[in-house]
Amino acid sequence: MAQFFLFDHPLIQHKISMLRDKNTSTKEFRELVHEISMLMAYEVTRDLPLTDKEIETPVAKTTAKVLAGKKVALVPILRAGLGMVDGMLSIIPNAKVGHIGLYRDPNTLKPVEYYCKLPEDITDREVIVLDPMLATGGSSSAAIQFLKDRGIKSIKFVCLISAPEGIERLQNDHPDVPVFCAAKDERLNDHAYIIPGLGDAGDRLFGTN
Ligand code: PRP
Ligand code: URA
């Protein structure tokens, strides 16, 4: 069974509630996605390995902990995953960024791939896949499979809002991929939208309809 991390930090919960509000403007929505992603990055990177380094403070020599240099790549699922990139980069500024373009066909609800560009050395990196919404799980599961087919072994998935159906799907399809999520909602509606959710994340982020 895949690891599942639900964030209960009050700052994150408060910002998620503001995100859900239909009166939140596009500008505010973007800022909130940025801030929540930044806060989540802190926990998502908790297991990055450390190594010892000899350093000298102004008063003594000491052995100090520094990051072991484990390389990270962020892979947002277009479009909505783009909104999470800068917040994550503000905590892990050396990460490379790849892009996977998927949209959910409104009739079949199945993901359709339309773009992919990944860093050349991505198989050496710990990959963090970003998408604010985990609804049926079709898009995230397909994106993760796509990365695995290219030889990537270490993958985490980070989303803002999830439905139980999507969590179950991801855990079944990819039990090796830990899922980090800021809110677990009640269910999907007949159009596979998350209830209560926040509506269409891409549209709210980019001001489209
Ligand atoms: C949204 C969202 C996810 C997907 C989630 O993208 O950003 O990628 O739906 O649904 P699923 O779990 O049922 O696959 P959408 O297809 O609306 O594309 P967009 O980001 O371009 O708006
Ligand atoms: N994609 C979204 O943007 N919102 C949902 O509720 C479901 C899928």
JSON list of C-alpha atoms and ligand atoms in Angstrom, two decimals:
[
{"chain": "A", "resi": 1, "resn": "MET", "atom": "CA", "xyz": [0.00, 0.00, 0.00]},
{"chain": "A", "resi": 2, "resn": "ALA", "atom": "CA", "xyz": [1.37, 3.41, -0.99]},
{"chain": "A", "resi": 3, "resn": "GLN", "atom": "CA", "xyz": [2.20, 5.89, 1.75]},
{"chain": "A", "resi": 4, "resn": "PHE", "atom": "CA", "xyz": [-0.41, 8.65, 2.05]},
{"chain": "A", "resi": 5, "resn": "PHE", "atom": "CA", "xyz": [0.37, 11.95, 3.80]},
{"chain": "A", "resi": 6, "resn": "LEU", "atom": "CA", "xyz": [-2.49, 14.34, 4.60]},
{"chain": "A", "resi": 7, "resn": "PHE", "atom": "CA", "xyz": [-1.40, 17.81, 5.71]},
{"chain": "A", "resi": 8, "resn": "ASP", "atom": "CA", "xyz": [-3.21, 19.08, 8.77]},
{"chain": "A", "resi": 9, "resn": "HIS", "atom": "CA", "xyz": [-1.15, 22.23, 9.32]},
{"chain": "A", "resi": 10, "resn": "PRO", "atom": "CA", "xyz": [-3.50, 25.13, 10.15]},
{"chain": "A", "resi": 11, "resn": "LEU", "atom": "CA", "xyz": [-1.85, 27.48, 7.65]},
{"chain": "A", "resi": 12, "resn": "ILE", "atom": "CA", "xyz": [-2.37, 24.97, 4.87]},
{"chain": "A", "resi": 13, "resn": "GLN", "atom": "CA", "xyz": [-5.97, 24.24, 5.90]},
{"chain": "A", "resi": 14, "resn": "HIS", "atom": "CA", "xyz": [-6.78, 27.97, 6.04]},
{"chain": "A", "resi": 15, "resn": "LYS", "atom": "CA", "xyz": [-5.30, 28.62, 2.61]},
{"chain": "A", "resi": 16, "resn": "ILE", "atom": "CA", "xyz": [-7.09, 25.57, 1.11]},
{"chain": "A", "resi": 17, "resn": "SER", "atom": "CA", "xyz": [-10.42, 26.97, 2.38]},
{"chain": "A", "resi": 18, "resn": "MET", "atom": "CA", "xyz": [-9.66, 30.30, 0.68]},
{"chain": "A", "resi": 19, "resn": "LEU", "atom": "CA", "xyz": [-8.81, 28.40, -2.50]},
{"chain": "A", "resi": 20, "resn": "ARG", "atom": "CA", "xyz": [-12.17, 26.62, -2.46]},
{"chain": "A", "resi": 21, "resn": "ASP", "atom": "CA", "xyz": [-14.16, 29.87, -2.15]},
{"chain": "A", "resi": 22, "resn": "LYS", "atom": "CA", "xyz": [-15.75, 30.70, -5.52]},
{"chain": "A", "resi": 23, "resn": "ASN", "atom": "CA", "xyz": [-15.26, 34.42, -4.79]},
{"chain": "A", "resi": 24, "resn": "THR", "atom": "CA", "xyz": [-11.47, 34.07, -4.67]},
{"chain": "A", "resi": 25, "resn": "SER", "atom": "CA", "xyz": [-10.00, 35.94, -7.66]},
{"chain": "A", "resi": 26, "resn": "THR", "atom": "CA", "xyz": [-7.59, 34.45, -10.19]},
{"chain": "A", "resi": 27, "resn": "LYS", "atom": "CA", "xyz": [-4.76, 36.53, -8.72]},
{"chain": "A", "resi": 28, "resn": "GLU", "atom": "CA", "xyz": [-5.50, 35.35, -5.17]},
{"chain": "A", "resi": 29, "resn": "PHE", "atom": "CA", "xyz": [-5.96, 31.77, -6.37]},
{"chain": "A", "resi": 30, "resn": "ARG", "atom": "CA", "xyz": [-2.50, 31.79, -7.99]},
{"chain": "A", "resi": 31, "resn": "GLU", "atom": "CA", "xyz": [-0.90, 33.27, -4.89]},
{"chain": "A", "resi": 32, "resn": "LEU", "atom": "CA", "xyz": [-2.58, 30.70, -2.65]},
{"chain": "A", "resi": 33, "resn": "VAL", "atom": "CA", "xyz": [-1.48, 27.75, -4.82]},
{"chain": "A", "resi": 34, "resn": "HIS", "atom": "CA", "xyz": [2.05, 29.17, -4.69]},
{"chain": "A", "resi": 35, "resn": "GLU", "atom": "CA", "xyz": [2.01, 29.54, -0.90]},
{"chain": "A", "resi": 36, "resn": "ILE", "atom": "CA", "xyz": [0.47, 26.11, -0.21]},
{"chain": "A", "resi": 37, "resn": "SER", "atom": "CA", "xyz": [2.98, 24.42, -2.53]},
{"chain": "A", "resi": 38, "resn": "MET", "atom": "CA", "xyz": [5.82, 26.15, -0.71]},
{"chain": "A", "resi": 39, "resn": "LEU", "atom": "CA", "xyz": [4.54, 24.96, 2.66]},
{"chain": "A", "resi": 40, "resn": "MET", "atom": "CA", "xyz": [4.06, 21.41, 1.36]},
{"chain": "A", "resi": 41, "resn": "ALA", "atom": "CA", "xyz": [7.58, 21.32, -0.12]},
{"chain": "A", "resi": 42, "resn": "TYR", "atom": "CA", "xyz": [8.98, 21.46, 3.40]},
{"chain": "A", "resi": 43, "resn": "GLU", "atom": "CA", "xyz": [7.37, 18.13, 4.31]},
{"chain": "A", "resi": 44, "resn": "VAL", "atom": "CA", "xyz": [7.72, 16.48, 0.91]},
{"chain": "A", "resi": 45, "resn": "THR", "atom": "CA", "xyz": [11.50, 16.90, 1.13]},
{"chain": "A", "resi": 46, "resn": "ARG", "atom": "CA", "xyz": [11.74, 15.62, 4.71]},
{"chain": "A", "resi": 47, "resn": "ASP", "atom": "CA", "xyz": [13.56, 12.42, 3.67]},
{"chain": "A", "resi": 48, "resn": "LEU", "atom": "CA", "xyz": [16.26, 14.07, 1.54]},
{"chain": "A", "resi": 49, "resn": "PRO", "atom": "CA", "xyz": [19.54, 12.49, 2.63]},
{"chain": "A", "resi": 50, "resn": "LEU", "atom": "CA", "xyz": [22.13, 14.46, 4.62]},
{"chain": "A", "resi": 51, "resn": "THR", "atom": "CA", "xyz": [25.87, 14.05, 4.77]},
{"chain": "A", "resi": 52, "resn": "ASP", "atom": "CA", "xyz": [28.57, 15.32, 7.13]},
{"chain": "A", "resi": 53, "resn": "LYS", "atom": "CA", "xyz": [30.74, 18.29, 6.18]},
{"chain": "A", "resi": 54, "resn": "GLU", "atom": "CA", "xyz": [33.66, 19.81, 8.04]},
{"chain": "A", "resi": 55, "resn": "ILE", "atom": "CA", "xyz": [33.12, 23.55, 8.42]},
{"chain": "A", "resi": 56, "resn": "GLU", "atom": "CA", "xyz": [34.59, 26.33, 10.47]},
{"chain": "A", "resi": 57, "resn": "THR", "atom": "CA", "xyz": [32.41, 28.76, 12.37]},
{"chain": "A", "resi": 58, "resn": "PRO", "atom": "CA", "xyz": [33.99, 32.05, 13.54]},
{"chain": "A", "resi": 59, "resn": "VAL", "atom": "CA", "xyz": [34.88, 30.31, 16.81]},
{"chain": "A", "resi": 60, "resn": "ALA", "atom": "CA", "xyz": [35.44, 26.59, 16.16]},
{"chain": "A", "resi": 61, "resn": "LYS", "atom": "CA", "xyz": [35.71, 23.72, 13.71]},
{"chain": "A", "resi": 62, "resn": "THR", "atom": "CA", "xyz": [32.71, 21.41, 13.58]},
{"chain": "A", "resi": 63, "resn": "THR", "atom": "CA", "xyz": [31.10, 18.61, 11.60]},
{"chain": "A", "resi": 64, "resn": "ALA", "atom": "CA", "xyz": [27.82, 19.89, 10.19]},
{"chain": "A", "resi": 65, "resn": "LYS", "atom": "CA", "xyz": [24.93, 18.32, 8.29]},
{"chain": "A", "resi": 66, "resn": "VAL", "atom": "CA", "xyz": [24.40, 19.37, 4.69]},
{"chain": "A", "resi": 67, "resn": "LEU", "atom": "CA", "xyz": [22.19, 17.98, 1.93]},
{"chain": "A", "resi": 68, "resn": "ALA", "atom": "CA", "xyz": [23.87, 14.99, 0.30]},
{"chain": "A", "resi": 69, "resn": "GLY", "atom": "CA", "xyz": [23.17, 16.43, -3.11]},
{"chain": "A", "resi": 70, "resn": "LYS", "atom": "CA", "xyz": [20.31, 14.11, -4.03]},
{"chain": "A", "resi": 71, "resn": "LYS", "atom": "CA", "xyz": [19.00, 15.65, -7.21]},
{"chain": "A", "resi": 72, "resn": "VAL", "atom": "CA", "xyz": [15.34, 16.52, -7.57]},
{"chain": "A", "resi": 73, "resn": "ALA", "atom": "CA", "xyz": [13.16, 17.07, -10.63]},
{"chain": "A", "resi": 74, "resn": "LEU", "atom": "CA", "xyz": [9.70, 18.61, -10.50]},
{"chain": "A", "resi": 75, "resn": "VAL", "atom": "CA", "xyz": [7.23, 17.41, -13.11]},
{"chain": "A", "resi": 76, "resn": "PRO", "atom": "CA", "xyz": [4.00, 19.45, -13.23]},
{"chain": "A", "resi": 77, "resn": "ILE", "atom": "CA", "xyz": [1.08, 17.95, -15.13]},
{"chain": "A", "resi": 78, "resn": "LEU", "atom": "CA", "xyz": [-0.08, 20.70, -17.51]},
{"chain": "A", "resi": 79, "resn": "ARG", "atom": "CA", "xyz": [-1.86, 22.89, -17.12]},
{"chain": "A", "resi": 80, "resn": "ALA", "atom": "CA", "xyz": [-2.82, 23.17, -13.50]},
{"chain": "A", "resi": 81, "resn": "GLY", "atom": "CA", "xyz": [0.35, 21.60, -12.11]},
{"chain": "A", "resi": 82, "resn": "LEU", "atom": "CA", "xyz": [2.25, 24.66, -13.39]},
{"chain": "A", "resi": 83, "resn": "GLY", "atom": "CA", "xyz": [0.78, 26.71, -10.57]},
{"chain": "A", "resi": 84, "resn": "MET", "atom": "CA", "xyz": [2.66, 24.60, -8.01]},
{"chain": "A", "resi": 85, "resn": "VAL", "atom": "CA", "xyz": [6.13, 24.85, -9.57]},
{"chain": "A", "resi": 86, "resn": "ASP", "atom": "CA", "xyz": [7.36, 28.22, -8.28]},
{"chain": "A", "resi": 87, "resn": "GLY", "atom": "CA", "xyz": [6.30, 27.56, -4.69]},
{"chain": "A", "resi": 88, "resn": "MET", "atom": "CA", "xyz": [8.19, 24.27, -4.71]},
{"chain": "A", "resi": 89, "resn": "LEU", "atom": "CA", "xyz": [11.22, 25.89, -6.39]},
{"chain": "A", "resi": 90, "resn": "SER", "atom": "CA", "xyz": [11.41, 28.52, -3.68]},
{"chain": "A", "resi": 91, "resn": "ILE", "atom": "CA", "xyz": [12.30, 25.70, -1.25]},
{"chain": "A", "resi": 92, "resn": "ILE", "atom": "CA", "xyz": [14.28, 23.47, -3.67]},
{"chain": "A", "resi": 93, "resn": "PRO", "atom": "CA", "xyz": [15.76, 26.03, -6.06]},
{"chain": "A", "resi": 94, "resn": "ASN", "atom": "CA", "xyz": [18.18, 23.62, -7.75]},
{"chain": "A", "resi": 95, "resn": "ALA", "atom": "CA", "xyz": [15.48, 21.25, -8.93]},
{"chain": "A", "resi": 96, "resn": "LYS", "atom": "CA", "xyz": [15.13, 20.79, -12.68]},
{"chain": "A", "resi": 97, "resn": "VAL", "atom": "CA", "xyz": [11.65, 20.97, -14.16]},
{"chain": "A", "resi": 98, "resn": "GLY", "atom": "CA", "xyz": [10.07, 18.64, -16.73]},
{"chain": "A", "resi": 99, "resn": "HIS", "atom": "CA", "xyz": [6.57, 18.98, -18.17]},
{"chain": "A", "resi": 100, "resn": "ILE", "atom": "CA", "xyz": [3.89, 16.47, -19.07]},
{"chain": "A", "resi": 101, "resn": "GLY", "atom": "CA", "xyz": [0.81, 17.74, -20.88]},
{"chain": "A", "resi": 102, "resn": "LEU", "atom": "CA", "xyz": [-2.36, 15.77, -20.23]},
{"chain": "A", "resi": 103, "resn": "TYR", "atom": "CA", "xyz": [-5.99, 16.77, -20.41]},
{"chain": "A", "resi": 104, "resn": "ARG", "atom": "CA", "xyz": [-8.97, 14.81, -19.33]},
{"chain": "A", "resi": 105, "resn": "ASP", "atom": "CA", "xyz": [-11.27, 14.11, -22.27]},
{"chain": "A", "resi": 106, "resn": "PRO", "atom": "CA", "xyz": [-14.65, 15.49, -21.12]},
{"chain": "A", "resi": 107, "resn": "ASN", "atom": "CA", "xyz": [-16.56, 12.57, -22.70]},
{"chain": "A", "resi": 108, "resn": "THR", "atom": "CA", "xyz": [-14.43, 9.56, -21.84]},
{"chain": "A", "resi": 109, "resn": "LEU", "atom": "CA", "xyz": [-12.80, 11.18, -18.73]},
{"chain": "A", "resi": 110, "resn": "LYS", "atom": "CA", "xyz": [-9.60, 9.42, -19.87]},
{"chain": "A", "resi": 111, "resn": "PRO", "atom": "CA", "xyz": [-6.29, 11.36, -19.96]},
{"chain": "A", "resi": 112, "resn": "VAL", "atom": "CA", "xyz": [-4.96, 12.39, -23.37]},
{"chain": "A", "resi": 113, "resn": "GLU", "atom": "CA", "xyz": [-1.22, 13.17, -23.62]},
{"chain": "A", "resi": 114, "resn": "TYR", "atom": "CA", "xyz": [-0.25, 16.17, -25.75]},
{"chain": "A", "resi": 115, "resn": "TYR", "atom": "CA", "xyz": [3.21, 17.25, -24.55]},
{"chain": "A", "resi": 116, "resn": "CYS", "atom": "CA", "xyz": [6.29, 15.89, -22.83]},
{"chain": "A", "resi": 117, "resn": "LYS", "atom": "CA", "xyz": [9.71, 17.45, -22.19]},
{"chain": "A", "resi": 118, "resn": "LEU", "atom": "CA", "xyz": [11.89, 16.05, -19.42]},
{"chain": "A", "resi": 119, "resn": "PRO", "atom": "CA", "xyz": [15.42, 16.84, -18.17]},
{"chain": "A", "resi": 120, "resn": "GLU", "atom": "CA", "xyz": [18.00, 14.53, -19.80]},
{"chain": "A", "resi": 121, "resn": "ASP", "atom": "CA", "xyz": [19.27, 13.20, -16.49]},
{"chain": "A", "resi": 122, "resn": "ILE", "atom": "CA", "xyz": [15.82, 12.64, -15.01]},
{"chain": "A", "resi": 123, "resn": "THR", "atom": "CA", "xyz": [16.43, 8.94, -14.32]},
{"chain": "A", "resi": 124, "resn": "ASP", "atom": "CA", "xyz": [19.14, 9.98, -11.78]},
{"chain": "A", "resi": 125, "resn": "ARG", "atom": "CA", "xyz": [16.75, 12.28, -9.96]},
{"chain": "A", "resi": 126, "resn": "GLU", "atom": "CA", "xyz": [14.05, 12.00, -7.36]},
{"chain": "A", "resi": 127, "resn": "VAL", "atom": "CA", "xyz": [10.94, 13.06, -9.26]},
{"chain": "A", "resi": 128, "resn": "ILE", "atom": "CA", "xyz": [8.09, 15.00, -7.66]},
{"chain": "A", "resi": 129, "resn": "VAL", "atom": "CA", "xyz": [4.95, 15.01, -9.82]},
{"chain": "A", "resi": 130, "resn": "LEU", "atom": "CA", "xyz": [2.67, 18.02, -9.26]},
{"chain": "A", "resi": 131, "resn": "ASP", "atom": "CA", "xyz": [-1.04, 18.38, -9.94]},
{"chain": "A", "resi": 132, "resn": "PRO", "atom": "CA", "xyz": [-3.49, 20.26, -7.70]},
{"chain": "A", "resi": 133, "resn": "MET", "atom": "CA", "xyz": [-6.35, 17.81, -8.34]},
{"chain": "A", "resi": 134, "resn": "LEU", "atom": "CA", "xyz": [-6.53, 14.04, -7.82]},
{"chain": "A", "resi": 135, "resn": "ALA", "atom": "CA", "xyz": [-10.06, 13.21, -8.99]},
{"chain": "A", "resi": 136, "resn": "THR", "atom": "CA", "xyz": [-10.48, 9.82, -10.74]},
{"chain": "A", "resi": 137, "resn": "GLY", "atom": "CA", "xyz": [-6.69, 9.43, -10.63]},
{"chain": "A", "resi": 138, "resn": "GLY", "atom": "CA", "xyz": [-6.59, 8.83, -14.40]},
{"chain": "A", "resi": 139, "resn": "SER", "atom": "CA", "xyz": [-4.28, 11.76, -15.21]},
{"chain": "A", "resi": 140, "resn": "SER", "atom": "CA", "xyz": [-1.81, 11.28, -12.36]},
{"chain": "A", "resi": 141, "resn": "SER", "atom": "CA", "xyz": [-1.69, 7.51, -12.80]},
{"chain": "A", "resi": 142, "resn": "ALA", "atom": "CA", "xyz": [-1.01, 7.91, -16.55]},
{"chain": "A", "resi": 143, "resn": "ALA", "atom": "CA", "xyz": [1.68, 10.56, -15.92]},
{"chain": "A", "resi": 144, "resn": "ILE", "atom": "CA", "xyz": [3.42, 8.37, -13.35]},
{"chain": "A", "resi": 145, "resn": "GLN", "atom": "CA", "xyz": [3.27, 5.33, -15.66]},
{"chain": "A", "resi": 146, "resn": "PHE", "atom": "CA", "xyz": [4.72, 7.48, -18.43]},
{"chain": "A", "resi": 147, "resn": "LEU", "atom": "CA", "xyz": [7.67, 8.41, -16.17]},
{"chain": "A", "resi": 148, "resn": "LYS", "atom": "CA", "xyz": [8.19, 4.81, -15.07]},
{"chain": "A", "resi": 149, "resn": "ASP", "atom": "CA", "xyz": [8.23, 3.70, -18.73]},
{"chain": "A", "resi": 150, "resn": "ARG", "atom": "CA", "xyz": [11.19, 6.08, -19.17]},
{"chain": "A", "resi": 151, "resn": "GLY", "atom": "CA", "xyz": [13.11, 4.33, -16.40]},
{"chain": "A", "resi": 152, "resn": "ILE", "atom": "CA", "xyz": [12.37, 6.70, -13.51]},
{"chain": "A", "resi": 153, "resn": "LYS", "atom": "CA", "xyz": [12.37, 4.81, -10.23]},
{"chain": "A", "resi": 154, "resn": "SER", "atom": "CA", "xyz": [11.92, 7.34, -7.46]},
{"chain": "A", "resi": 155, "resn": "ILE", "atom": "CA", "xyz": [8.61, 9.20, -7.72]},
{"chain": "A", "resi": 156, "resn": "LYS", "atom": "CA", "xyz": [6.43, 11.16, -5.30]},
{"chain": "A", "resi": 157, "resn": "PHE", "atom": "CA", "xyz": [3.04, 12.67, -6.13]},
{"chain": "A", "resi": 158, "resn": "VAL", "atom": "CA", "xyz": [1.91, 15.97, -4.60]},
{"chain": "A", "resi": 159, "resn": "CYS", "atom": "CA", "xyz": [-1.62, 17.34, -4.94]},
{"chain": "A", "resi": 160, "resn": "LEU", "atom": "CA", "xyz": [-3.77, 19.90, -3.15]},
{"chain": "A", "resi": 161, "resn": "ILE", "atom": "CA", "xyz": [-7.21, 18.26, -3.18]},
{"chain": "A", "resi": 162, "resn": "SER", "atom": "CA", "xyz": [-8.00, 14.58, -3.58]},
{"chain": "A", "resi": 163, "resn": "ALA", "atom": "CA", "xyz": [-11.07, 12.37, -3.86]},
{"chain": "A", "resi": 164, "resn": "PRO", "atom": "CA", "xyz": [-11.16, 8.92, -2.22]},
{"chain": "A", "resi": 165, "resn": "GLU", "atom": "CA", "xyz": [-11.62, 7.36, -5.69]},
{"chain": "A", "resi": 166, "resn": "GLY", "atom": "CA", "xyz": [-8.39, 8.92, -6.97]},
{"chain": "A", "resi": 167, "resn": "ILE", "atom": "CA", "xyz": [-6.38, 7.96, -3.90]},
{"chain": "A", "resi": 168, "resn": "GLU", "atom": "CA", "xyz": [-7.54, 4.35, -4.25]},
{"chain": "A", "resi": 169, "resn": "ARG", "atom": "CA", "xyz": [-6.71, 4.31, -7.96]},
{"chain": "A", "resi": 170, "resn": "LEU", "atom": "CA", "xyz": [-3.19, 5.70, -7.41]},
{"chain": "A", "resi": 171, "resn": "GLN", "atom": "CA", "xyz": [-2.51, 3.36, -4.51]},
{"chain": "A", "resi": 172, "resn": "ASN", "atom": "CA", "xyz": [-3.58, 0.36, -6.62]},
{"chain": "A", "resi": 173, "resn": "ASP", "atom": "CA", "xyz": [-1.75, 1.40, -9.80]},
{"chain": "A", "resi": 174, "resn": "HIS", "atom": "CA", "xyz": [1.41, 2.71, -8.09]},
{"chain": "A", "resi": 175, "resn": "PRO", "atom": "CA", "xyz": [1.81, 1.34, -4.56]},
{"chain": "A", "resi": 176, "resn": "ASP", "atom": "CA", "xyz": [5.46, 2.46, -4.59]},
{"chain": "A", "resi": 177, "resn": "VAL", "atom": "CA", "xyz": [4.59, 6.16, -5.07]},
{"chain": "A", "resi": 178, "resn": "PRO", "atom": "CA", "xyz": [3.95, 8.18, -1.86]},
{"chain": "A", "resi": 179, "resn": "VAL", "atom": "CA", "xyz": [1.03, 10.60, -2.15]},
{"chain": "A", "resi": 180, "resn": "PHE", "atom": "CA", "xyz": [1.13, 14.00, -0.40]},
{"chain": "A", "resi": 181, "resn": "CYS", "atom": "CA", "xyz": [-2.13, 15.85, -0.20]},
{"chain": "A", "resi": 182, "resn": "ALA", "atom": "CA", "xyz": [-3.50, 18.98, 1.51]},
{"chain": "A", "resi": 183, "resn": "ALA", "atom": "CA", "xyz": [-7.15, 17.85, 1.67]},
{"chain": "A", "resi": 184, "resn": "LYS", "atom": "CA", "xyz": [-9.13, 14.64, 1.22]},
{"chain": "A", "resi": 185, "resn": "ASP", "atom": "CA", "xyz": [-12.65, 15.44, 0.04]},
{"chain": "A", "resi": 186, "resn": "GLU", "atom": "CA", "xyz": [-15.92, 13.51, 0.13]},
{"chain": "A", "resi": 187, "resn": "ARG", "atom": "CA", "xyz": [-16.47, 12.14, -3.37]},
{"chain": "A", "resi": 188, "resn": "LEU", "atom": "CA", "xyz": [-16.72, 12.75, -7.10]},
{"chain": "A", "resi": 189, "resn": "ASN", "atom": "CA", "xyz": [-19.90, 14.01, -8.78]},
{"chain": "A", "resi": 190, "resn": "ASP", "atom": "CA", "xyz": [-21.39, 12.59, -12.01]},
{"chain": "A", "resi": 191, "resn": "HIS", "atom": "CA", "xyz": [-18.89, 14.65, -14.07]},
{"chain": "A", "resi": 192, "resn": "ALA", "atom": "CA", "xyz": [-15.96, 13.38, -11.98]},
{"chain": "A", "resi": 193, "resn": "TYR", "atom": "CA", "xyz": [-15.51, 16.75, -10.28]},
{"chain": "A", "resi": 194, "resn": "ILE", "atom": "CA", "xyz": [-14.37, 16.66, -6.69]},
{"chain": "A", "resi": 195, "resn": "ILE", "atom": "CA", "xyz": [-17.06, 17.54, -4.12]},
{"chain": "A", "resi": 196, "resn": "PRO", "atom": "CA", "xyz": [-16.75, 20.02, -2.45]},
{"chain": "A", "resi": 197, "resn": "GLY", "atom": "CA", "xyz": [-13.43, 20.57, -4.30]},
{"chain": "A", "resi": 198, "resn": "LEU", "atom": "CA", "xyz": [-12.65, 23.94, -5.84]},
{"chain": "A", "resi": 199, "resn": "GLY", "atom": "CA", "xyz": [-14.02, 23.59, -9.38]},
{"chain": "A", "resi": 200, "resn": "ASP", "atom": "CA", "xyz": [-11.70, 23.40, -12.38]},
{"chain": "A", "resi": 201, "resn": "ALA", "atom": "CA", "xyz": [-8.20, 24.10, -11.09]},
{"chain": "A", "resi": 202, "resn": "GLY", "atom": "CA", "xyz": [-6.75, 25.01, -14.52]},
{"chain": "A", "resi": 203, "resn": "ASP", "atom": "CA", "xyz": [-9.56, 27.45, -15.27]},
{"chain": "A", "resi": 204, "resn": "ARG", "atom": "CA", "xyz": [-9.32, 29.11, -11.87]},
{"chain": "A", "resi": 205, "resn": "LEU", "atom": "CA", "xyz": [-5.54, 29.38, -12.11]},
{"chain": "A", "resi": 206, "resn": "PHE", "atom": "CA", "xyz": [-5.45, 30.83, -15.61]},
{"chain": "A", "resi": 207, "resn": "GLY", "atom": "CA", "xyz": [-8.79, 32.66, -15.73]},
{"chain": "A", "resi": 208, "resn": "THR", "atom": "CA", "xyz": [-10.21, 30.52, -18.54]},
{"chain": "A", "resi": 209, "resn": "ASN", "atom": "CA", "xyz": [-13.58, 28.78, -18.70]},
{"chain": "B", "resi": 1, "resn": "PRP", "atom": "C1", "xyz": [-7.43, 18.45, -14.17]},
{"chain": "B", "resi": 1, "resn": "PRP", "atom": "C2", "xyz": [-6.40, 18.37, -13.08]},
{"chain": "B", "resi": 1, "resn": "PRP", "atom": "C3", "xyz": [-5.86, 16.99, -13.25]},
{"chain": "B", "resi": 1, "resn": "PRP", "atom": "C4", "xyz": [-7.06, 16.20, -13.71]},
{"chain": "B", "resi": 1, "resn": "PRP", "atom": "C5", "xyz": [-7.60, 15.44, -12.53]},
{"chain": "B", "resi": 1, "resn": "PRP", "atom": "O1", "xyz": [-6.81, 18.72, -15.38]},
{"chain": "B", "resi": 1, "resn": "PRP", "atom": "O2", "xyz": [-5.44, 19.39, -13.14]},
{"chain": "B", "resi": 1, "resn": "PRP", "atom": "O3", "xyz": [-4.80, 16.90, -14.19]},
{"chain": "B", "resi": 1, "resn": "PRP", "atom": "O4", "xyz": [-8.03, 17.15, -14.14]},
{"chain": "B", "resi": 1, "resn": "PRP", "atom": "O5", "xyz": [-8.60, 14.58, -12.92]},
{"chain": "B", "resi": 1, "resn": "PRP", "atom": "P1", "xyz": [-8.43, 13.01, -12.91]},
{"chain": "B", "resi": 1, "resn": "PRP", "atom": "O6", "xyz": [-7.82, 12.64, -11.60]},
{"chain": "B", "resi": 1, "resn": "PRP", "atom": "O7", "xyz": [-9.86, 12.51, -13.03]},
{"chain": "B", "resi": 1, "resn": "PRP", "atom": "O8", "xyz": [-7.61, 12.59, -14.09]},
{"chain": "B", "resi": 1, "resn": "PRP", "atom": "P2", "xyz": [-7.65, 18.94, -16.73]},
{"chain": "B", "resi": 1, "resn": "PRP", "atom": "O9", "xyz": [-7.81, 17.65, -17.47]},
{"chain": "B", "resi": 1, "resn": "PRP", "atom": "O10", "xyz": [-8.92, 19.69, -16.42]},
{"chain": "B", "resi": 1, "resn": "PRP", "atom": "O11", "xyz": [-6.67, 19.80, -17.61]},
{"chain": "B", "resi": 1, "resn": "PRP", "atom": "P3", "xyz": [-6.12, 21.30, -17.38]},
{"chain": "B", "resi": 1, "resn": "PRP", "atom": "O12", "xyz": [-5.13, 21.24, -16.24]},
{"chain": "B", "resi": 1, "resn": "PRP", "atom": "O13", "xyz": [-5.47, 21.61, -18.67]},
{"chain": "B", "resi": 1, "resn": "PRP", "atom": "O14", "xyz": [-7.28, 22.20, -17.07]},
{"chain": "B", "resi": 2, "resn": "URA", "atom": "N1", "xyz": [-10.12, 18.47, -12.35]},
{"chain": "B", "resi": 2, "resn": "URA", "atom": "C1", "xyz": [-10.35, 19.65, -11.75]},
{"chain": "B", "resi": 2, "resn": "URA", "atom": "O1", "xyz": [-9.73, 20.67, -12.09]},
{"chain": "B", "resi": 2, "resn": "URA", "atom": "N2", "xyz": [-11.26, 19.70, -10.76]},
{"chain": "B", "resi": 2, "resn": "URA", "atom": "C2", "xyz": [-11.94, 18.60, -10.37]},
{"chain": "B", "resi": 2, "resn": "URA", "atom": "O2", "xyz": [-12.77, 18.71, -9.43]},
{"chain": "B", "resi": 2, "resn": "URA", "atom": "C3", "xyz": [-11.70, 17.39, -11.02]},
{"chain": "B", "resi": 2, "resn": "URA", "atom": "C4", "xyz": [-10.77, 17.35, -12.00]}
]
